[in-house]
Amino acid sequence: MCQIAIYPGSFDPVTYGHIDLIQRAQEIFPELVVAVAHNYHKKPLFGVAERVAMLKKATAKLQGIKICDFDGLVVDFARKNKAKVLIRGLRMISDFEYEFQMALTNRKLSPDIETIFLMPQESYCYLSSRLLKEAASLGADLSNFVPDFVGKALKDKLQKKS
Ligand code: ADP
C-alpha cells in the first residue's frame, strides 16, 4: 500500500474545490503532500509563499497534511518525497484532455508513479481559481467559493494591482 500522495497545483488561490479534494485524498492516503508549483509561466497573481500560507491556513484543522512548494518536474518532486501517487481533480469534461495529456506525459517520464483523479462535490464542479479571480475583479461575493480570509486577500491583491 502506497502511503504518500502528492496533490500538485498552482492554488492561485486555494478554493473550496481544492479543499474538497484535499479532504477526499486525506481519507485514502495517510500522508498527503499538497505541492504548490512555482509556475512562473502562468504568471500567478499570488507569490508562491502567499499561496503556501493560504493553503496552510485553509487546512490547519486537517490531519496528515503537509504543504510545500516545488519547482521543476512534479515526478521528480514525487520521487524525492517517496510518493507513488499524484492526485489531480476532474471537474468537467473540459478538464479531461489537459489532465489526460499531463498524466500520460508524467507516466512516460516516470512509469512507477500513478495519477489518480478525484471529483469534487457537484457544487464545486464549476469552480476554478481563474474564474474566481475574474469574479473578484468584478466585485462578486466570494463567500461560497473561498474561505473569507482568501476572499479578502484576493480583493486586496487586485486593488493593489489596479
Ligand atoms: P494547475 O495550474 O496545476 O491546473 P490548479 O490549482 O488550477 O493548478 O488545479 C490543481 C488541480 O486541482 C487540478 O487537477 C485541477 O483540476 C484541480 N481543481 C481545481 N479546482 C478544482 C475544483 N473546483 N474541484 C476539483 N478539482 C479542482
PDB file of C-alpha atoms and ligand atoms in Angstrom:
ATOM      1  CA  MET A   1       0.000   0.000   0.000  1.00  0.00           C
ATOM      2  CA  CYS A   2       1.363   3.384  -1.023  1.00  0.00           C
ATOM      3  CA  GLN A   3       1.364   5.749   1.968  1.00  0.00           C
ATOM      4  CA  ILE A   4       2.197   9.129   0.472  1.00  0.00           C
ATOM      5  CA  ALA A   5       0.313  11.036  -2.205  1.00  0.00           C
ATOM      6  CA  ILE A   6       1.188  14.380  -3.773  1.00  0.00           C
ATOM      7  CA  TYR A   7      -1.501  16.851  -4.808  1.00  0.00           C
ATOM      8  CA  PRO A   8       0.261  19.339  -7.087  1.00  0.00           C
ATOM      9  CA  GLY A   9      -1.226  22.541  -8.478  1.00  0.00           C
ATOM     10  CA  SER A  10      -0.980  26.304  -8.755  1.00  0.00           C
ATOM     11  CA  PHE A  11      -3.522  27.048  -5.998  1.00  0.00           C
ATOM     12  CA  ASP A  12      -3.706  30.685  -7.122  1.00  0.00           C
ATOM     13  CA  PRO A  13      -5.550  30.978  -4.769  1.00  0.00           C
ATOM     14  CA  VAL A  14      -6.866  27.906  -2.906  1.00  0.00           C
ATOM     15  CA  THR A  15     -10.643  27.427  -3.305  1.00  0.00           C
ATOM     16  CA  TYR A  16     -13.277  25.236  -1.630  1.00  0.00           C
ATOM     17  CA  GLY A  17     -12.849  22.909  -4.650  1.00  0.00           C
ATOM     18  CA  HIS A  18      -9.188  22.296  -3.775  1.00  0.00           C
ATOM     19  CA  ILE A  19     -10.071  21.849  -0.105  1.00  0.00           C
ATOM     20  CA  ASP A  20     -12.791  19.332  -1.019  1.00  0.00           C
ATOM     21  CA  LEU A  21     -10.208  17.307  -2.957  1.00  0.00           C
ATOM     22  CA  ILE A  22      -7.674  17.512  -0.138  1.00  0.00           C
ATOM     23  CA  GLN A  23     -10.252  16.095   2.283  1.00  0.00           C
ATOM     24  CA  ARG A  24     -11.118  13.244  -0.102  1.00  0.00           C
ATOM     25  CA  ALA A  25      -7.447  12.373  -0.682  1.00  0.00           C
ATOM     26  CA  GLN A  26      -6.776  12.509   3.031  1.00  0.00           C
ATOM     27  CA  GLU A  27      -9.432   9.782   3.567  1.00  0.00           C
ATOM     28  CA  ILE A  28      -7.461   7.471   1.285  1.00  0.00           C
ATOM     29  CA  PHE A  29      -3.811   8.280   1.988  1.00  0.00           C
ATOM     30  CA  PRO A  30      -2.259   8.529   5.455  1.00  0.00           C
ATOM     31  CA  GLU A  31       0.123  11.221   4.217  1.00  0.00           C
ATOM     32  CA  LEU A  32      -0.764  13.905   1.719  1.00  0.00           C
ATOM     33  CA  VAL A  33       1.678  16.496   0.436  1.00  0.00           C
ATOM     34  CA  VAL A  34      -0.022  19.479  -1.197  1.00  0.00           C
ATOM     35  CA  ALA A  35       2.642  20.831  -3.540  1.00  0.00           C
ATOM     36  CA  VAL A  36       2.379  24.400  -4.769  1.00  0.00           C
ATOM     37  CA  ALA A  37       4.035  24.812  -8.156  1.00  0.00           C
ATOM     38  CA  HIS A  38       6.018  27.989  -8.714  1.00  0.00           C
ATOM     39  CA  ASN A  39       4.531  28.061 -12.255  1.00  0.00           C
ATOM     40  CA  TYR A  40       6.184  31.318 -13.318  1.00  0.00           C
ATOM     41  CA  HIS A  41       4.987  30.775 -16.886  1.00  0.00           C
ATOM     42  CA  LYS A  42       1.372  31.017 -15.680  1.00  0.00           C
ATOM     43  CA  LYS A  43       2.136  34.429 -14.105  1.00  0.00           C
ATOM     44  CA  PRO A  44       0.308  33.683 -10.843  1.00  0.00           C
ATOM     45  CA  LEU A  45      -1.444  36.549  -9.062  1.00  0.00           C
ATOM     46  CA  PHE A  46      -0.078  35.429  -5.677  1.00  0.00           C
ATOM     47  CA  GLY A  47       3.570  34.659  -4.958  1.00  0.00           C
ATOM     48  CA  VAL A  48       4.395  31.092  -4.049  1.00  0.00           C
ATOM     49  CA  ALA A  49       4.917  31.924  -0.338  1.00  0.00           C
ATOM     50  CA  GLU A  50       1.472  33.581  -0.225  1.00  0.00           C
ATOM     51  CA  ARG A  51      -0.173  30.560  -1.880  1.00  0.00           C
ATOM     52  CA  VAL A  52       1.525  28.186   0.570  1.00  0.00           C
ATOM     53  CA  ALA A  53       0.498  30.353   3.553  1.00  0.00           C
ATOM     54  CA  MET A  54      -3.149  30.466   2.411  1.00  0.00           C
ATOM     55  CA  LEU A  55      -3.234  26.677   1.947  1.00  0.00           C
ATOM     56  CA  LYS A  56      -1.707  26.151   5.390  1.00  0.00           C
ATOM     57  CA  LYS A  57      -4.342  28.356   6.981  1.00  0.00           C
ATOM     58  CA  ALA A  58      -7.203  26.774   4.997  1.00  0.00           C
ATOM     59  CA  THR A  59      -6.181  23.228   6.007  1.00  0.00           C
ATOM     60  CA  ALA A  60      -4.985  23.973   9.560  1.00  0.00           C
ATOM     61  CA  LYS A  61      -7.643  21.713  11.112  1.00  0.00           C
ATOM     62  CA  LEU A  62      -6.876  18.702   8.894  1.00  0.00           C
ATOM     63  CA  GLN A  63      -4.511  15.923   9.999  1.00  0.00           C
ATOM     64  CA  GLY A  64      -1.721  14.304   7.998  1.00  0.00           C
ATOM     65  CA  ILE A  65      -1.240  17.112   5.506  1.00  0.00           C
ATOM     66  CA  LYS A  66       1.991  18.806   4.549  1.00  0.00           C
ATOM     67  CA  ILE A  67       2.046  21.905   2.371  1.00  0.00           C
ATOM     68  CA  CYS A  68       5.172  22.843   0.451  1.00  0.00           C
ATOM     69  CA  ASP A  69       6.265  24.428  -2.792  1.00  0.00           C
ATOM     70  CA  PHE A  70       8.216  22.911  -5.653  1.00  0.00           C
ATOM     71  CA  ASP A  71       9.857  23.958  -8.860  1.00  0.00           C
ATOM     72  CA  GLY A  72      10.612  21.655 -11.775  1.00  0.00           C
ATOM     73  CA  LEU A  73       9.053  18.330 -12.690  1.00  0.00           C
ATOM     74  CA  VAL A  74       6.347  17.025 -10.416  1.00  0.00           C
ATOM     75  CA  VAL A  75       7.554  13.436 -10.916  1.00  0.00           C
ATOM     76  CA  ASP A  76      11.000  14.439  -9.577  1.00  0.00           C
ATOM     77  CA  PHE A  77       9.337  16.058  -6.591  1.00  0.00           C
ATOM     78  CA  ALA A  78       7.247  12.898  -6.041  1.00  0.00           C
ATOM     79  CA  ARG A  79      10.323  10.668  -6.200  1.00  0.00           C
ATOM     80  CA  LYS A  80      12.179  12.866  -3.702  1.00  0.00           C
ATOM     81  CA  ASN A  81       9.224  12.518  -1.334  1.00  0.00           C
ATOM     82  CA  LYS A  82       8.989   8.736  -1.922  1.00  0.00           C
ATOM     83  CA  ALA A  83       5.448   9.164  -3.270  1.00  0.00           C
ATOM     84  CA  LYS A  84       3.996   6.940  -5.969  1.00  0.00           C
ATOM     85  CA  VAL A  85       0.688   8.708  -6.414  1.00  0.00           C
ATOM     86  CA  LEU A  86      -0.254  12.084  -7.848  1.00  0.00           C
ATOM     87  CA  ILE A  87      -3.737  13.415  -7.125  1.00  0.00           C
ATOM     88  CA  ARG A  88      -5.465  15.630  -9.664  1.00  0.00           C
ATOM     89  CA  GLY A  89      -9.034  16.884  -9.883  1.00  0.00           C
ATOM     90  CA  LEU A  90     -11.586  16.415 -12.640  1.00  0.00           C
ATOM     91  CA  ARG A  91     -14.426  18.882 -12.654  1.00  0.00           C
ATOM     92  CA  MET A  92     -15.913  18.977 -16.107  1.00  0.00           C
ATOM     93  CA  ILE A  93     -15.244  17.108 -19.294  1.00  0.00           C
ATOM     94  CA  SER A  94     -13.232  20.161 -20.344  1.00  0.00           C
ATOM     95  CA  ASP A  95     -10.545  19.262 -17.764  1.00  0.00           C
ATOM     96  CA  PHE A  96     -10.168  15.832 -19.262  1.00  0.00           C
ATOM     97  CA  GLU A  97      -7.992  16.471 -22.296  1.00  0.00           C
ATOM     98  CA  TYR A  98      -5.362  18.513 -20.461  1.00  0.00           C
ATOM     99  CA  GLU A  99      -5.299  16.223 -17.434  1.00  0.00           C
ATOM    100  CA  PHE A 100      -5.129  13.123 -19.659  1.00  0.00           C
ATOM    101  CA  GLN A 101      -2.137  14.545 -21.570  1.00  0.00           C
ATOM    102  CA  MET A 102      -0.374  15.522 -18.388  1.00  0.00           C
ATOM    103  CA  ALA A 103      -0.987  12.161 -16.685  1.00  0.00           C
ATOM    104  CA  LEU A 104       0.320  10.233 -19.694  1.00  0.00           C
ATOM    105  CA  THR A 105       3.347  12.521 -20.022  1.00  0.00           C
ATOM    106  CA  ASN A 106       4.150  12.016 -16.357  1.00  0.00           C
ATOM    107  CA  ARG A 107       3.723   8.247 -16.804  1.00  0.00           C
ATOM    108  CA  LYS A 108       6.171   8.313 -19.701  1.00  0.00           C
ATOM    109  CA  LEU A 109       8.651  10.282 -17.566  1.00  0.00           C
ATOM    110  CA  SER A 110       8.168   8.084 -14.538  1.00  0.00           C
ATOM    111  CA  PRO A 111       6.252   4.816 -15.118  1.00  0.00           C
ATOM    112  CA  ASP A 112       6.203   3.909 -11.420  1.00  0.00           C
ATOM    113  CA  ILE A 113       4.140   6.982 -10.485  1.00  0.00           C
ATOM    114  CA  GLU A 114       0.386   6.788 -10.972  1.00  0.00           C
ATOM    115  CA  THR A 115      -2.059   9.699 -11.313  1.00  0.00           C
ATOM    116  CA  ILE A 116      -5.376   9.299  -9.522  1.00  0.00           C
ATOM    117  CA  PHE A 117      -8.294  11.594 -10.335  1.00  0.00           C
ATOM    118  CA  LEU A 118     -10.860  12.681  -7.804  1.00  0.00           C
ATOM    119  CA  MET A 119     -14.120  14.510  -8.399  1.00  0.00           C
ATOM    120  CA  PRO A 120     -15.289  17.259  -6.057  1.00  0.00           C
ATOM    121  CA  GLN A 121     -18.744  17.737  -4.624  1.00  0.00           C
ATOM    122  CA  GLU A 122     -21.063  18.775  -7.508  1.00  0.00           C
ATOM    123  CA  SER A 123     -21.388  22.355  -6.305  1.00  0.00           C
ATOM    124  CA  TYR A 124     -17.650  22.884  -6.792  1.00  0.00           C
ATOM    125  CA  CYS A 125     -17.528  21.403 -10.281  1.00  0.00           C
ATOM    126  CA  TYR A 126     -17.643  24.797 -11.976  1.00  0.00           C
ATOM    127  CA  LEU A 127     -15.260  26.479  -9.574  1.00  0.00           C
ATOM    128  CA  SER A 128     -11.793  27.467 -10.772  1.00  0.00           C
ATOM    129  CA  SER A 129      -9.153  29.866  -9.431  1.00  0.00           C
ATOM    130  CA  ARG A 130      -9.125  31.599 -12.820  1.00  0.00           C
ATOM    131  CA  LEU A 131     -12.882  32.351 -12.843  1.00  0.00           C
ATOM    132  CA  LEU A 132     -12.715  33.314  -9.219  1.00  0.00           C
ATOM    133  CA  LYS A 133     -10.126  35.990  -9.979  1.00  0.00           C
ATOM    134  CA  GLU A 134     -12.344  37.347 -12.753  1.00  0.00           C
ATOM    135  CA  ALA A 135     -15.405  37.371 -10.476  1.00  0.00           C
ATOM    136  CA  ALA A 136     -13.389  39.056  -7.695  1.00  0.00           C
ATOM    137  CA  SER A 137     -12.213  41.776 -10.060  1.00  0.00           C
ATOM    138  CA  LEU A 138     -15.878  42.487 -10.846  1.00  0.00           C
ATOM    139  CA  GLY A 139     -16.753  42.777  -7.174  1.00  0.00           C
ATOM    140  CA  ALA A 140     -18.565  39.429  -6.730  1.00  0.00           C
ATOM    141  CA  ASP A 141     -19.389  37.958  -3.319  1.00  0.00           C
ATOM    142  CA  LEU A 142     -16.840  35.138  -2.946  1.00  0.00           C
ATOM    143  CA  SER A 143     -18.144  33.573   0.254  1.00  0.00           C
ATOM    144  CA  ASN A 144     -19.446  30.418  -1.472  1.00  0.00           C
ATOM    145  CA  PHE A 145     -16.121  29.780  -3.191  1.00  0.00           C
ATOM    146  CA  VAL A 146     -13.257  30.509  -0.803  1.00  0.00           C
ATOM    147  CA  PRO A 147     -12.665  30.977   2.939  1.00  0.00           C
ATOM    148  CA  ASP A 148     -13.219  34.604   3.990  1.00  0.00           C
ATOM    149  CA  PHE A 149      -9.509  35.316   4.523  1.00  0.00           C
ATOM    150  CA  VAL A 150      -8.759  34.185   0.945  1.00  0.00           C
ATOM    151  CA  GLY A 151     -11.538  36.390  -0.441  1.00  0.00           C
ATOM    152  CA  LYS A 152     -10.082  39.333   1.454  1.00  0.00           C
ATOM    153  CA  ALA A 153      -6.530  38.599   0.260  1.00  0.00           C
ATOM    154  CA  LEU A 154      -7.830  38.355  -3.304  1.00  0.00           C
ATOM    155  CA  LYS A 155      -9.618  41.701  -3.154  1.00  0.00           C
ATOM    156  CA  ASP A 156      -6.603  43.389  -1.501  1.00  0.00           C
ATOM    157  CA  LYS A 157      -4.249  41.991  -4.137  1.00  0.00           C
ATOM    158  CA  LEU A 158      -6.488  43.071  -7.028  1.00  0.00           C
ATOM    159  CA  GLN A 159      -6.841  46.526  -5.520  1.00  0.00           C
ATOM    160  CA  LYS A 160      -3.041  46.894  -5.245  1.00  0.00           C
ATOM    161  CA  LYS A 161      -2.649  45.837  -8.873  1.00  0.00           C
ATOM    162  CA  SER A 162      -5.182  48.300 -10.222  1.00  0.00           C
TER     163      SER A 162
HETATM  164  P1  ADP B   1      -2.950  23.771 -12.187  1.00  0.00           P
HETATM  165  O1  ADP B   1      -2.321  25.042 -12.698  1.00  0.00           O
HETATM  166  O2  ADP B   1      -1.926  22.708 -11.876  1.00  0.00           O
HETATM  167  O3  ADP B   1      -4.083  23.247 -13.010  1.00  0.00           O
HETATM  168  P2  ADP B   1      -4.943  24.439 -10.168  1.00  0.00           P
HETATM  169  O4  ADP B   1      -4.735  24.989  -8.797  1.00  0.00           O
HETATM  170  O5  ADP B   1      -5.788  25.200 -11.112  1.00  0.00           O
HETATM  171  O6  ADP B   1      -3.475  24.192 -10.745  1.00  0.00           O
HETATM  172  O7  ADP B   1      -5.536  22.981 -10.058  1.00  0.00           O
HETATM  173  C1  ADP B   1      -4.841  21.943  -9.396  1.00  0.00           C
HETATM  174  C2  ADP B   1      -5.667  20.677  -9.511  1.00  0.00           C
HETATM  175  O8  ADP B   1      -6.859  20.849  -8.763  1.00  0.00           O
HETATM  176  C3  ADP B   1      -6.084  20.342 -10.966  1.00  0.00           C
HETATM  177  O9  ADP B   1      -6.062  18.936 -11.133  1.00  0.00           O
HETATM  178  C4  ADP B   1      -7.497  20.869 -11.050  1.00  0.00           C
HETATM  179  O10 ADP B   1      -8.270  20.127 -11.979  1.00  0.00           O
HETATM  180  C5  ADP B   1      -7.972  20.635  -9.611  1.00  0.00           C
HETATM  181  N1  ADP B   1      -9.026  21.581  -9.260  1.00  0.00           N
HETATM  182  C6  ADP B   1      -9.025  22.918  -9.347  1.00  0.00           C
HETATM  183  N2  ADP B   1     -10.212  23.439  -8.945  1.00  0.00           N
HETATM  184  C7  ADP B   1     -10.968  22.371  -8.602  1.00  0.00           C
HETATM  185  C8  ADP B   1     -12.314  22.215  -8.143  1.00  0.00           C
HETATM  186  N3  ADP B   1     -13.149  23.245  -8.007  1.00  0.00           N
HETATM  187  N4  ADP B   1     -12.742  20.981  -7.885  1.00  0.00           N
HETATM  188  C9  ADP B   1     -11.930  19.914  -8.079  1.00  0.00           C
HETATM  189  N5  ADP B   1     -10.695  19.972  -8.531  1.00  0.00           N
HETATM  190  C10 ADP B   1     -10.201  21.189  -8.786  1.00  0.00           C
END
